[in-house]
mmCIF file of C-alpha atoms in Angstrom:
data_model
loop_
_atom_site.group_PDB
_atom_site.id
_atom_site.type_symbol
_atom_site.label_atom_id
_atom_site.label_comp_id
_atom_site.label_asym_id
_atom_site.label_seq_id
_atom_site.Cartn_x
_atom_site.Cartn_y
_atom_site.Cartn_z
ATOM 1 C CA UNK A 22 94.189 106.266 82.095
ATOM 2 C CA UNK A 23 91.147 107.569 84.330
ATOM 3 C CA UNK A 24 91.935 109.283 87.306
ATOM 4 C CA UNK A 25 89.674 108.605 90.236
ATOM 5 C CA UNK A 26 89.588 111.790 92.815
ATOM 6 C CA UNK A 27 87.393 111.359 96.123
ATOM 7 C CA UNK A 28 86.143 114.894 97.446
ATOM 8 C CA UNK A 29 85.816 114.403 101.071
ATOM 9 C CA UNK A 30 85.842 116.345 104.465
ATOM 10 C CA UNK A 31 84.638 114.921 107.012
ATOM 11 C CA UNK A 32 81.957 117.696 108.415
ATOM 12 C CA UNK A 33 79.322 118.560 106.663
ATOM 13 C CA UNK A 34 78.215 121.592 104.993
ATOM 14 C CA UNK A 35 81.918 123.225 104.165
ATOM 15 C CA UNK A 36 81.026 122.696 100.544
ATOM 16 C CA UNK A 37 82.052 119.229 99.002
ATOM 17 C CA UNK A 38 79.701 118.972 96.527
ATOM 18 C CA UNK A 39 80.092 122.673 95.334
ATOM 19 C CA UNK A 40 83.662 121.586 94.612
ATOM 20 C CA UNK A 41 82.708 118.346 93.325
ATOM 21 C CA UNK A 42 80.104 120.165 90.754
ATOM 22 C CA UNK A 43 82.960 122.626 89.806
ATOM 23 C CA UNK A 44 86.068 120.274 89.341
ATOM 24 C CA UNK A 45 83.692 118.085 87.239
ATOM 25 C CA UNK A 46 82.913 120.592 85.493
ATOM 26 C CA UNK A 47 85.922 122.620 85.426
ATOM 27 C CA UNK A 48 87.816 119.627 83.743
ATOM 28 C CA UNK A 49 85.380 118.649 81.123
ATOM 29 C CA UNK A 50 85.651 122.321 80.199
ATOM 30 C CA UNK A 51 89.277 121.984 79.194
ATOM 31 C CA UNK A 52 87.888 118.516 76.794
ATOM 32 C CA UNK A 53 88.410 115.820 79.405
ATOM 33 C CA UNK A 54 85.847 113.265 79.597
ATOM 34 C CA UNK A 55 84.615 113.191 83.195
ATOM 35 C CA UNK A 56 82.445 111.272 85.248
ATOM 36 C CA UNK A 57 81.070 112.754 88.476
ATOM 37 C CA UNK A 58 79.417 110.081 91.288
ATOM 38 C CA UNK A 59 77.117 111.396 93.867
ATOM 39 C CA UNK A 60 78.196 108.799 96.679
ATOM 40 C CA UNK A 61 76.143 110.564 99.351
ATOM 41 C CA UNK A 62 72.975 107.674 99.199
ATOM 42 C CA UNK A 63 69.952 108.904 100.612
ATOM 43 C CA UNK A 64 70.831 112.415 100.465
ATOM 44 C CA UNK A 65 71.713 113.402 96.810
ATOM 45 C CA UNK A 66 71.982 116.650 96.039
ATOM 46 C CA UNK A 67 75.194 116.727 93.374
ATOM 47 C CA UNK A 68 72.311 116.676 90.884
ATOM 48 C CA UNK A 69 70.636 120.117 91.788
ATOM 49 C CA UNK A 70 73.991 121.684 92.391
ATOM 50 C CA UNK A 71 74.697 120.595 88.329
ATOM 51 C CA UNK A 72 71.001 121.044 87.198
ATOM 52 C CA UNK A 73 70.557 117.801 86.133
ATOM 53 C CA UNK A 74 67.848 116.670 88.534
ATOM 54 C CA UNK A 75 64.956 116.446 86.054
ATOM 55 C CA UNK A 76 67.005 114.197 83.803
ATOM 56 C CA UNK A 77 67.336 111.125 86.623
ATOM 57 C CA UNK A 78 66.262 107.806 85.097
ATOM 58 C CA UNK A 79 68.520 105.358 86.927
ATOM 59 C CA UNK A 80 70.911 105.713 89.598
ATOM 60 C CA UNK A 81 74.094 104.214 91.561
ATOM 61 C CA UNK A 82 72.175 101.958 93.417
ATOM 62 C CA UNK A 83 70.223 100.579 89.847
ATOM 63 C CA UNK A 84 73.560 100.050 88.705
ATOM 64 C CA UNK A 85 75.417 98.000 91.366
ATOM 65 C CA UNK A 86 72.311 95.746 91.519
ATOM 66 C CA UNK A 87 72.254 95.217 88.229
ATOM 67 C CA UNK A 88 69.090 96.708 87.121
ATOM 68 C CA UNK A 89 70.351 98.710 84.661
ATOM 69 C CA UNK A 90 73.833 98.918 82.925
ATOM 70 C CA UNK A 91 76.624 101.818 83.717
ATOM 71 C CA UNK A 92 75.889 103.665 80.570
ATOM 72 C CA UNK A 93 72.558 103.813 80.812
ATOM 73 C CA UNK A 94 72.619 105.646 84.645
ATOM 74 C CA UNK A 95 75.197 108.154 83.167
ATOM 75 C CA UNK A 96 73.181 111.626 82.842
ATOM 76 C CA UNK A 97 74.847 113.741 79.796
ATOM 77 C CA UNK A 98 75.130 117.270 81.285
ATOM 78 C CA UNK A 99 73.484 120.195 79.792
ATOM 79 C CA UNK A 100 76.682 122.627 78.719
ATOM 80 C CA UNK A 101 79.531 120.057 78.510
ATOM 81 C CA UNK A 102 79.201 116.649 76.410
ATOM 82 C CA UNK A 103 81.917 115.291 78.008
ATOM 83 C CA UNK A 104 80.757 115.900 81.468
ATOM 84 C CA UNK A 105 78.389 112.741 82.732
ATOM 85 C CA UNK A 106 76.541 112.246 86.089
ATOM 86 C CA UNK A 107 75.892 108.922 88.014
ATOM 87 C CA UNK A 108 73.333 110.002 90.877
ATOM 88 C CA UNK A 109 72.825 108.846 94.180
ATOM 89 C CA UNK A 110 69.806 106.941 94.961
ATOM 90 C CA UNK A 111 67.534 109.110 97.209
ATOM 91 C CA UNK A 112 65.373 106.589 98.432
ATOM 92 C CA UNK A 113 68.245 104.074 99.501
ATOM 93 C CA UNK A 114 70.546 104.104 102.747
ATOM 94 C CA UNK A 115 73.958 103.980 103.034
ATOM 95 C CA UNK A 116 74.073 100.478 103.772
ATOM 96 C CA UNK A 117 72.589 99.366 100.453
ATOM 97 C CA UNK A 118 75.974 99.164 98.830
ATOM 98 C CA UNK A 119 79.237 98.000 100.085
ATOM 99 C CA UNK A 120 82.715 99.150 99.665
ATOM 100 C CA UNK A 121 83.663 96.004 97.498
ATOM 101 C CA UNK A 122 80.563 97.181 94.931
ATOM 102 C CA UNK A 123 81.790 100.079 94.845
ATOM 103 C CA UNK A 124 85.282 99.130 93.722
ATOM 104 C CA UNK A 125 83.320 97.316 91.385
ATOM 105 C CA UNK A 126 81.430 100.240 89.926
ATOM 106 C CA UNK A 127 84.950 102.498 89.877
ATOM 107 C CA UNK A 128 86.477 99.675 87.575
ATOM 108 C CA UNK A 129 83.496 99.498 85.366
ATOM 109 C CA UNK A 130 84.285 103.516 84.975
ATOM 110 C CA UNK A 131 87.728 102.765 84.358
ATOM 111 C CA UNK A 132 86.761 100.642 81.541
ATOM 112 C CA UNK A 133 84.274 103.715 80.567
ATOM 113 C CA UNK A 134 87.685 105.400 78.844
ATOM 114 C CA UNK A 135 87.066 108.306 81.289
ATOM 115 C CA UNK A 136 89.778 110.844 82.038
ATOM 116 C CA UNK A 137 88.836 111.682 85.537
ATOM 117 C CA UNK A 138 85.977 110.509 87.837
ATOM 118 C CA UNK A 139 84.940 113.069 90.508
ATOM 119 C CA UNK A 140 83.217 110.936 93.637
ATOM 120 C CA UNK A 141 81.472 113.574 95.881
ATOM 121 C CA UNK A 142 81.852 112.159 99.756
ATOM 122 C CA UNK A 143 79.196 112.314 102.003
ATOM 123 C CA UNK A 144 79.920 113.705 105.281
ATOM 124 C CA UNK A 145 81.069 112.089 108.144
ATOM 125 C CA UNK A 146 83.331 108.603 108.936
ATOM 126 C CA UNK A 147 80.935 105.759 108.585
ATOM 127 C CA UNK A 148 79.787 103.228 105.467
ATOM 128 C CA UNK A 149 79.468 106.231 103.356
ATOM 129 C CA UNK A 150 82.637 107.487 103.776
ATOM 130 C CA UNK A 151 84.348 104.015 103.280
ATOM 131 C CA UNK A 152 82.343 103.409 100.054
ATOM 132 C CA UNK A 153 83.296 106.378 98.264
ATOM 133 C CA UNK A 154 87.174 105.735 99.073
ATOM 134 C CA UNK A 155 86.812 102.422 98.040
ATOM 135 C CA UNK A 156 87.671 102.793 94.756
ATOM 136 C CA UNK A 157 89.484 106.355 94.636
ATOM 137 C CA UNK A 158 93.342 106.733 93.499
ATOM 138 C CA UNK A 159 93.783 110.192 95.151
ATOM 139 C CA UNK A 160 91.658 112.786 97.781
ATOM 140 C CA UNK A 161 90.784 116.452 97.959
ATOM 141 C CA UNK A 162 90.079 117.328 101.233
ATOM 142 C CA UNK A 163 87.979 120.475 101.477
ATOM 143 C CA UNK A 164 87.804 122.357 104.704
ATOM 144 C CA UNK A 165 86.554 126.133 105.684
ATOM 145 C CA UNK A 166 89.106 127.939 107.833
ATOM 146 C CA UNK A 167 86.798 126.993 111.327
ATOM 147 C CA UNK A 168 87.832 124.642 113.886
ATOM 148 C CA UNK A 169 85.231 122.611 114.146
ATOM 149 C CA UNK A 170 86.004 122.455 110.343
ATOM 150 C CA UNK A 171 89.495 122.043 110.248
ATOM 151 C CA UNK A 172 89.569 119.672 113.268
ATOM 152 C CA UNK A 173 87.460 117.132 111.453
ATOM 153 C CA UNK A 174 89.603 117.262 108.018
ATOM 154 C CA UNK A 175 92.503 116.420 110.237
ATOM 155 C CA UNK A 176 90.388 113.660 111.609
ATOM 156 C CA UNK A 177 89.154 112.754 107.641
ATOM 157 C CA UNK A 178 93.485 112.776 106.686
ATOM 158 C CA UNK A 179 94.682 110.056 109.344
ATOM 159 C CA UNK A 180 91.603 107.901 107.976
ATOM 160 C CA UNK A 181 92.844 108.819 104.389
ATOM 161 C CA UNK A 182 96.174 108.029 105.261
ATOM 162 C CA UNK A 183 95.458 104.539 106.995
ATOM 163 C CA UNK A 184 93.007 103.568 103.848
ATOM 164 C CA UNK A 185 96.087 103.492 101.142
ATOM 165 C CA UNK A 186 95.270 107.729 100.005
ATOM 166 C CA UNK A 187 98.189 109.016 101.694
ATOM 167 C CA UNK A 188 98.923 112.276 101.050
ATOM 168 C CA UNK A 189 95.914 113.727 100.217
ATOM 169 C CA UNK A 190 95.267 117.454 99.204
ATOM 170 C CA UNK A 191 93.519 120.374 100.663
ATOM 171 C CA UNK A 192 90.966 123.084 99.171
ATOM 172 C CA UNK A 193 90.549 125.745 101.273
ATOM 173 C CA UNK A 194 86.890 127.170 100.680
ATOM 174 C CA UNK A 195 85.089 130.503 102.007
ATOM 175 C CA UNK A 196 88.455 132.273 102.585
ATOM 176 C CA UNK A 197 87.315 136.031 103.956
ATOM 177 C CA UNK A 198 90.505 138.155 102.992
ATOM 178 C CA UNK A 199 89.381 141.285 105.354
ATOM 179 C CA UNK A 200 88.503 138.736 108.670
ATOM 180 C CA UNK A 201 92.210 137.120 107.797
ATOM 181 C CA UNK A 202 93.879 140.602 107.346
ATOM 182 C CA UNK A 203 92.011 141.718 110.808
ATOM 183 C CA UNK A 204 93.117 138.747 112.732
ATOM 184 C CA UNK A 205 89.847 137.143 112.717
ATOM 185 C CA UNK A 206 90.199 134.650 110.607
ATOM 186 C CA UNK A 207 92.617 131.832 110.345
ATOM 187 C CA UNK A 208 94.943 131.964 107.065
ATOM 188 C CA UNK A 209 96.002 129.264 104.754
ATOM 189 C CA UNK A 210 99.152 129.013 105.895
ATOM 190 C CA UNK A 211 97.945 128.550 109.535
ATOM 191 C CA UNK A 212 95.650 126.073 108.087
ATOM 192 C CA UNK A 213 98.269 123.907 106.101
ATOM 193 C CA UNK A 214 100.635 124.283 108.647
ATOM 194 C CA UNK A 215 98.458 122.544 111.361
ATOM 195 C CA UNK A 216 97.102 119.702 108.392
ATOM 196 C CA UNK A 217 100.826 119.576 107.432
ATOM 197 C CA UNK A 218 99.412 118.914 103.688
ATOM 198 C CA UNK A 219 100.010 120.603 100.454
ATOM 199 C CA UNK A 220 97.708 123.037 99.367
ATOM 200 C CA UNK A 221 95.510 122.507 95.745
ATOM 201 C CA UNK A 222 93.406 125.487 96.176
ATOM 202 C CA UNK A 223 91.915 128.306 97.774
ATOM 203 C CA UNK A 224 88.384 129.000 97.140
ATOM 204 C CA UNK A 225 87.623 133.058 98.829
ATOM 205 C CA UNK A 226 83.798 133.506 100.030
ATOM 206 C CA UNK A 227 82.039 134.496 97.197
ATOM 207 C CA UNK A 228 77.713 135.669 97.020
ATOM 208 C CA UNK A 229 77.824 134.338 93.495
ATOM 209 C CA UNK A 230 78.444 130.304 94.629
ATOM 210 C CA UNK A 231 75.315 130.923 96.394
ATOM 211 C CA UNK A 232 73.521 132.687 92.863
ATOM 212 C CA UNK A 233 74.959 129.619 91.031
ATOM 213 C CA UNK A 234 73.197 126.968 93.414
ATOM 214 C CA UNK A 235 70.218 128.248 92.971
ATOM 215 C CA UNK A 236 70.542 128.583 89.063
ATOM 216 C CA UNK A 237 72.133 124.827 89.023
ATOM 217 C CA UNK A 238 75.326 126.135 87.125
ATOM 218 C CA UNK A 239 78.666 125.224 88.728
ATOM 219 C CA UNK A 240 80.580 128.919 89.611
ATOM 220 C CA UNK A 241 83.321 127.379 87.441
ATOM 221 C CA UNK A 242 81.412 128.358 84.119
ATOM 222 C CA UNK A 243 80.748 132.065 85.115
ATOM 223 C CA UNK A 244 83.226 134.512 84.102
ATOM 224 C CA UNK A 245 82.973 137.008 86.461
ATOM 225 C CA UNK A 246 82.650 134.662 89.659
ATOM 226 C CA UNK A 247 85.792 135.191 92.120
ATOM 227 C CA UNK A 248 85.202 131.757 93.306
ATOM 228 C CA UNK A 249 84.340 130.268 90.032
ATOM 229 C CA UNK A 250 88.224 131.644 88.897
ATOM 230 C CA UNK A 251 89.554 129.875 91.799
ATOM 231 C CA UNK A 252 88.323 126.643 90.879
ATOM 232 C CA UNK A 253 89.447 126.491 87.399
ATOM 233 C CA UNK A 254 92.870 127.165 88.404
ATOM 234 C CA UNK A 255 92.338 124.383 90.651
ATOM 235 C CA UNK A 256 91.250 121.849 88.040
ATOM 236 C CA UNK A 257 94.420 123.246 86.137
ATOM 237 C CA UNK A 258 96.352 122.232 88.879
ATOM 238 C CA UNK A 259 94.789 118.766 88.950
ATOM 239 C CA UNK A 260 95.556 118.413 85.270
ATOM 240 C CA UNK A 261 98.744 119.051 85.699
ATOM 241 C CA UNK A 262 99.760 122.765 85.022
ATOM 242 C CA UNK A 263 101.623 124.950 87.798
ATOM 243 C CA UNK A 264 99.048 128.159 88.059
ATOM 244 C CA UNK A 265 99.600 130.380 91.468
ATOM 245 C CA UNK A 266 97.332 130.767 93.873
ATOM 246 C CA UNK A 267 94.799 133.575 93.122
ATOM 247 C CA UNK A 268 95.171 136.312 94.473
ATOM 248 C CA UNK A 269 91.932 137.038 96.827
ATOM 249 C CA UNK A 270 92.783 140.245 98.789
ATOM 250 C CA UNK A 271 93.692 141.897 96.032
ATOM 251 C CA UNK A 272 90.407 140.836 93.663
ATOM 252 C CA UNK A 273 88.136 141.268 96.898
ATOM 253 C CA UNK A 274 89.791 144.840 97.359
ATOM 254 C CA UNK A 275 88.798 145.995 93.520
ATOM 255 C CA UNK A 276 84.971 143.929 93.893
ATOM 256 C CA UNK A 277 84.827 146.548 97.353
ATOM 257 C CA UNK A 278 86.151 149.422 95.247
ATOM 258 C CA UNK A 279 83.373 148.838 92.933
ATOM 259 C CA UNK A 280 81.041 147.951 95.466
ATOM 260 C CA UNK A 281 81.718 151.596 96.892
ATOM 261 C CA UNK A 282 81.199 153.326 93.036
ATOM 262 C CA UNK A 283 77.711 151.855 92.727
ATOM 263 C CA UNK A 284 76.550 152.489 96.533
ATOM 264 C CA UNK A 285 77.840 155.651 96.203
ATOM 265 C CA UNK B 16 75.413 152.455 121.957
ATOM 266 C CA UNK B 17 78.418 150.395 121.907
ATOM 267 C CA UNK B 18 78.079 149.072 118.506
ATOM 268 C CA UNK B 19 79.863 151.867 117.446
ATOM 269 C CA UNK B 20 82.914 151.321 120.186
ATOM 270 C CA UNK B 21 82.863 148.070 119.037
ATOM 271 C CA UNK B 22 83.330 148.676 115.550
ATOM 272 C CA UNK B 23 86.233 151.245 116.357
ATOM 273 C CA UNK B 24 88.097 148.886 119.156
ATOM 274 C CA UNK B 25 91.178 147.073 117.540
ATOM 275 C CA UNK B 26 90.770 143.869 116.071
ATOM 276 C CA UNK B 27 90.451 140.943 118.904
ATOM 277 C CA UNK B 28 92.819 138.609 117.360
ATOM 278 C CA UNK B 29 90.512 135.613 117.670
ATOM 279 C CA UNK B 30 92.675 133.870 114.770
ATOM 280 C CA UNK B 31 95.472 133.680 117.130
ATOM 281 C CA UNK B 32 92.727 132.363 120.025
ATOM 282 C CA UNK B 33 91.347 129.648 117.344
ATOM 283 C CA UNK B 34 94.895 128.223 116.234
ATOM 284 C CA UNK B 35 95.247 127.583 119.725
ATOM 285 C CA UNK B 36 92.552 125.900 120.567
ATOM 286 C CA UNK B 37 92.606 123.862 117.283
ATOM 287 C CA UNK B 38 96.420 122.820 118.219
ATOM 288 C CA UNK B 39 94.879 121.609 121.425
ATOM 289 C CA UNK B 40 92.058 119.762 120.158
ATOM 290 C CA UNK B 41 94.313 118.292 117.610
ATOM 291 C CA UNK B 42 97.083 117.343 120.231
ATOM 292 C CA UNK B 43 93.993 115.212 122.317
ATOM 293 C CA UNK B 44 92.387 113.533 119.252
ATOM 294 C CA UNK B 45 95.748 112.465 117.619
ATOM 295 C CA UNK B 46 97.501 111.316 120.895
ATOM 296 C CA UNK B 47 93.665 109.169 121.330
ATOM 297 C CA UNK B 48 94.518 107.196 117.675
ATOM 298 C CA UNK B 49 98.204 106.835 118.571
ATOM 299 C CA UNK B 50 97.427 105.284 122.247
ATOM 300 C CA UNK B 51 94.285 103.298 120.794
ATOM 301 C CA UNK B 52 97.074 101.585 118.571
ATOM 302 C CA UNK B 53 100.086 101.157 121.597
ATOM 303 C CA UNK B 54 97.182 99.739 123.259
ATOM 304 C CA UNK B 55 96.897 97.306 120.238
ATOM 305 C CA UNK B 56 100.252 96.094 119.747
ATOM 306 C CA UNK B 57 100.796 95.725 123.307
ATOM 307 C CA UNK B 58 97.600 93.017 123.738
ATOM 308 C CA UNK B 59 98.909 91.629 120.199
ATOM 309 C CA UNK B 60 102.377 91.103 121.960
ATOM 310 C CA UNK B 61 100.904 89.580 124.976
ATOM 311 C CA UNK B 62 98.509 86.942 123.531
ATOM 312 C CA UNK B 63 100.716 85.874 121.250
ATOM 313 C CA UNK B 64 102.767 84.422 124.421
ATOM 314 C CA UNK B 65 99.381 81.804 124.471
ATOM 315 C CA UNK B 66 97.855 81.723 121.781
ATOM 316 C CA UNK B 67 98.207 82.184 117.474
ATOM 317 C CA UNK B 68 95.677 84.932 116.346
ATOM 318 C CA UNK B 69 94.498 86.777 113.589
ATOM 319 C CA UNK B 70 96.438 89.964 113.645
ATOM 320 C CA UNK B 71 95.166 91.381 110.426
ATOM 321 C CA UNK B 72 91.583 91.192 111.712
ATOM 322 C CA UNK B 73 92.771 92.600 115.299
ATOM 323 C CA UNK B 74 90.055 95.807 116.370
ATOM 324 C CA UNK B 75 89.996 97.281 119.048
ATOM 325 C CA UNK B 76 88.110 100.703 120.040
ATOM 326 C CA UNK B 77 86.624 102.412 122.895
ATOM 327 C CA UNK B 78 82.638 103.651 123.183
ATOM 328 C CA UNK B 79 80.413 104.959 125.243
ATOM 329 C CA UNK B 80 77.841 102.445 126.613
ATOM 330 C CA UNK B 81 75.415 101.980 129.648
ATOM 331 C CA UNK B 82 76.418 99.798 132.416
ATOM 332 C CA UNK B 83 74.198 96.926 132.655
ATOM 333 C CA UNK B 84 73.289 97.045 136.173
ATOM 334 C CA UNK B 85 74.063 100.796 136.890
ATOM 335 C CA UNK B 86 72.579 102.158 133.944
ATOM 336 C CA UNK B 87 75.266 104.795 134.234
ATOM 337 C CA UNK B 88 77.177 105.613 130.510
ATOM 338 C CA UNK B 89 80.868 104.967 130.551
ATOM 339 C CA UNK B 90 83.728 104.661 128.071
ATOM 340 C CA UNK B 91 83.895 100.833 127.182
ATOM 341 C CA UNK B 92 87.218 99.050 126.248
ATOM 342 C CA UNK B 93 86.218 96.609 123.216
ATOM 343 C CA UNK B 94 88.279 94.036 121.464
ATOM 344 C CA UNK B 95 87.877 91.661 119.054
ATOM 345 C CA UNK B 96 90.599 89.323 117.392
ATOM 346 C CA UNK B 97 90.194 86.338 115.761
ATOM 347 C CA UNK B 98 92.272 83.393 117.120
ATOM 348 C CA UNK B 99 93.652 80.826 115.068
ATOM 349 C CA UNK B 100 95.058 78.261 117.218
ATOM 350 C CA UNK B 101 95.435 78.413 121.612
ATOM 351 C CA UNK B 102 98.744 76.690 122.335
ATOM 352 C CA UNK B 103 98.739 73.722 124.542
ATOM 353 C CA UNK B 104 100.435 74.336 128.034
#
């Protein structure tokens, strides 16, 4: 049975398709066959986050119209052969596909024998965000502990809720132990409390996200990335297995300890 | 010169200051939804008294939109609903 997540949040920039890249690839690293879909038309950029941008031939558009079939659009990845990208088109607008297409394309996935499917949401509440619910079973909804952040995932939730994805779940991403400890920082408590929805994950603020975009290698495949642990205990948690939450002060303290041996 | 002051002055609690205002914020944009939808069923309830209409396809919203002849922008009341069938008097 394929499992069809949508990774939303409503504002933009608070890292949606960094999580996208990373469950995708998180969960083809433990053997499941997935399928990640850049719904963000006009603005792709799940491709460059993966490293798969030279290897575009077809895209989501080219497959709803029919100019190409399903398999043919999917983009094997590099590291994983079970991992498979559909890209946005870049040279299309939002409005060139329509929620019902889109249901379309998610059952034509379904029929794919895929395990999960991984839609990366582009920001804000319009036709974008309605296509790439369309077809979705469950949501993620990432958020960064800001208001402006938080405010619009709360926003992002009612919609969720009033679409048939009740209950959706939240990843809390660029988590900064110290400014939480010094009372400058909301925690994830305060965060969940005031979402009132469960928690899938905590992601902490971590340099080496911003090493892996630019190397177009999801975190989730580097041993020694903070944030890239986080996420595959959240894609354990997605398959299924009870892992606790990581603990970030703790980590962040040792990374400063170290920090301090080489400076010094 | 007061960098340093700054960096020794005890923490200014702005966690506390942004649950706050987010509980606010949340409070207005929540209450807008839930009155945007009283609003609803309360027209629903009232045309129904004259006349059979779509209630599935029943939208209403508010916007912001320039009066024709002042040119001055003001939040609009909009609703569209289908109707099915007016009832004779």
């Amino acid at each position: 049975m394929t499992e069809i997540i949508v990774v939303t949040s409503g504002k933009g920039g608070v890292g949606k398709t960094t999580t996208s890249a990373n469950l995708g690839t998180g969960l083809a690293m433990m053997g499941k066959r997935v399928a990640m879909l850049d719904a963000d038309i006009g603005l792709r950029n799940l491709d460059v986050i993966v490293g798969l941008e030279n290897r575009i031939v077809y895209d989501l558009i080219d497959v709803v119209e029919g100019h190409c079939r399903l398999k043919q659009a999917l983009i094997k990845d590099k590291r994983c052969d079970t991992l498979f990208l559909l890209p946005a088109a870049q040279t299309k607008d939002k409005d060139a596909v329509d929620p019902e297409q889109m249901q379309k394309l998610c059952t034509s996935l379904r029929e794919e024998e895929f395990d999960y499917v991984i839609i990366d949401c582009p920001a804000g509440i319009e036709q974008g965000f309605r296509n790439a619910i369309a077809g979705a079973d469950r949501a993620v909804v990432v958020t960064t502990p800001e208001v402006s952040a938080v405010r619009d995932a709360d926003r992002i939730i009612g919609m969720l809720n009033a679409n048939g994805l009740g209950s959706p779940k939240l990843i809390l991403n660029r988590i900064r132990p110290q400014l939480v400890k010094k009372g400058d920082m909301m925690s994830v408590e305060d965060v969940s409390e005031i979402l009132a929805v469960d928690v899938l994950g905590i992601v902490p603020d971590d340099e080496s996200i911003v090493v892996c975009a630019n190397k177009g290698e999801p975190a989730v495949l580097s041993d020694n990335s903070l944030a890239g642990q986080a996420y595959r205990n959240i894609v354990k948690r997605i398959a299924g297995y009870t892992v606790p939450f990581l603990d970030i002060e703790k980590k962040s303290g040792f990374m400063d300890k170290l920090k301090k041996m080489f400076t010094k | 010169m007061f960098g340093i002051f700054d960096f020794m002055r005890k923490s200014s609690d702005s966690r506390q200051v942004a649950k706050d205002r987010l509980k606010l914020v949340l409070v207005n944009d929540r209450m807008n939804m839930q009155l945007l939808d009283n609003i609803k069923y309360d027209i629903i309830g009232l045309m129904k008294n004259y006349m059979d209409i779509d209630e599935d396809n029943f939208y209403i919203s508010i916007v912001h939109k320039a009066n024709r002849s002042t040119g001055i922008k003001t939040p609009m009341f909009y609703a569209n609903f289908p109707i099915k069938k007016i009832y004779k008097s």
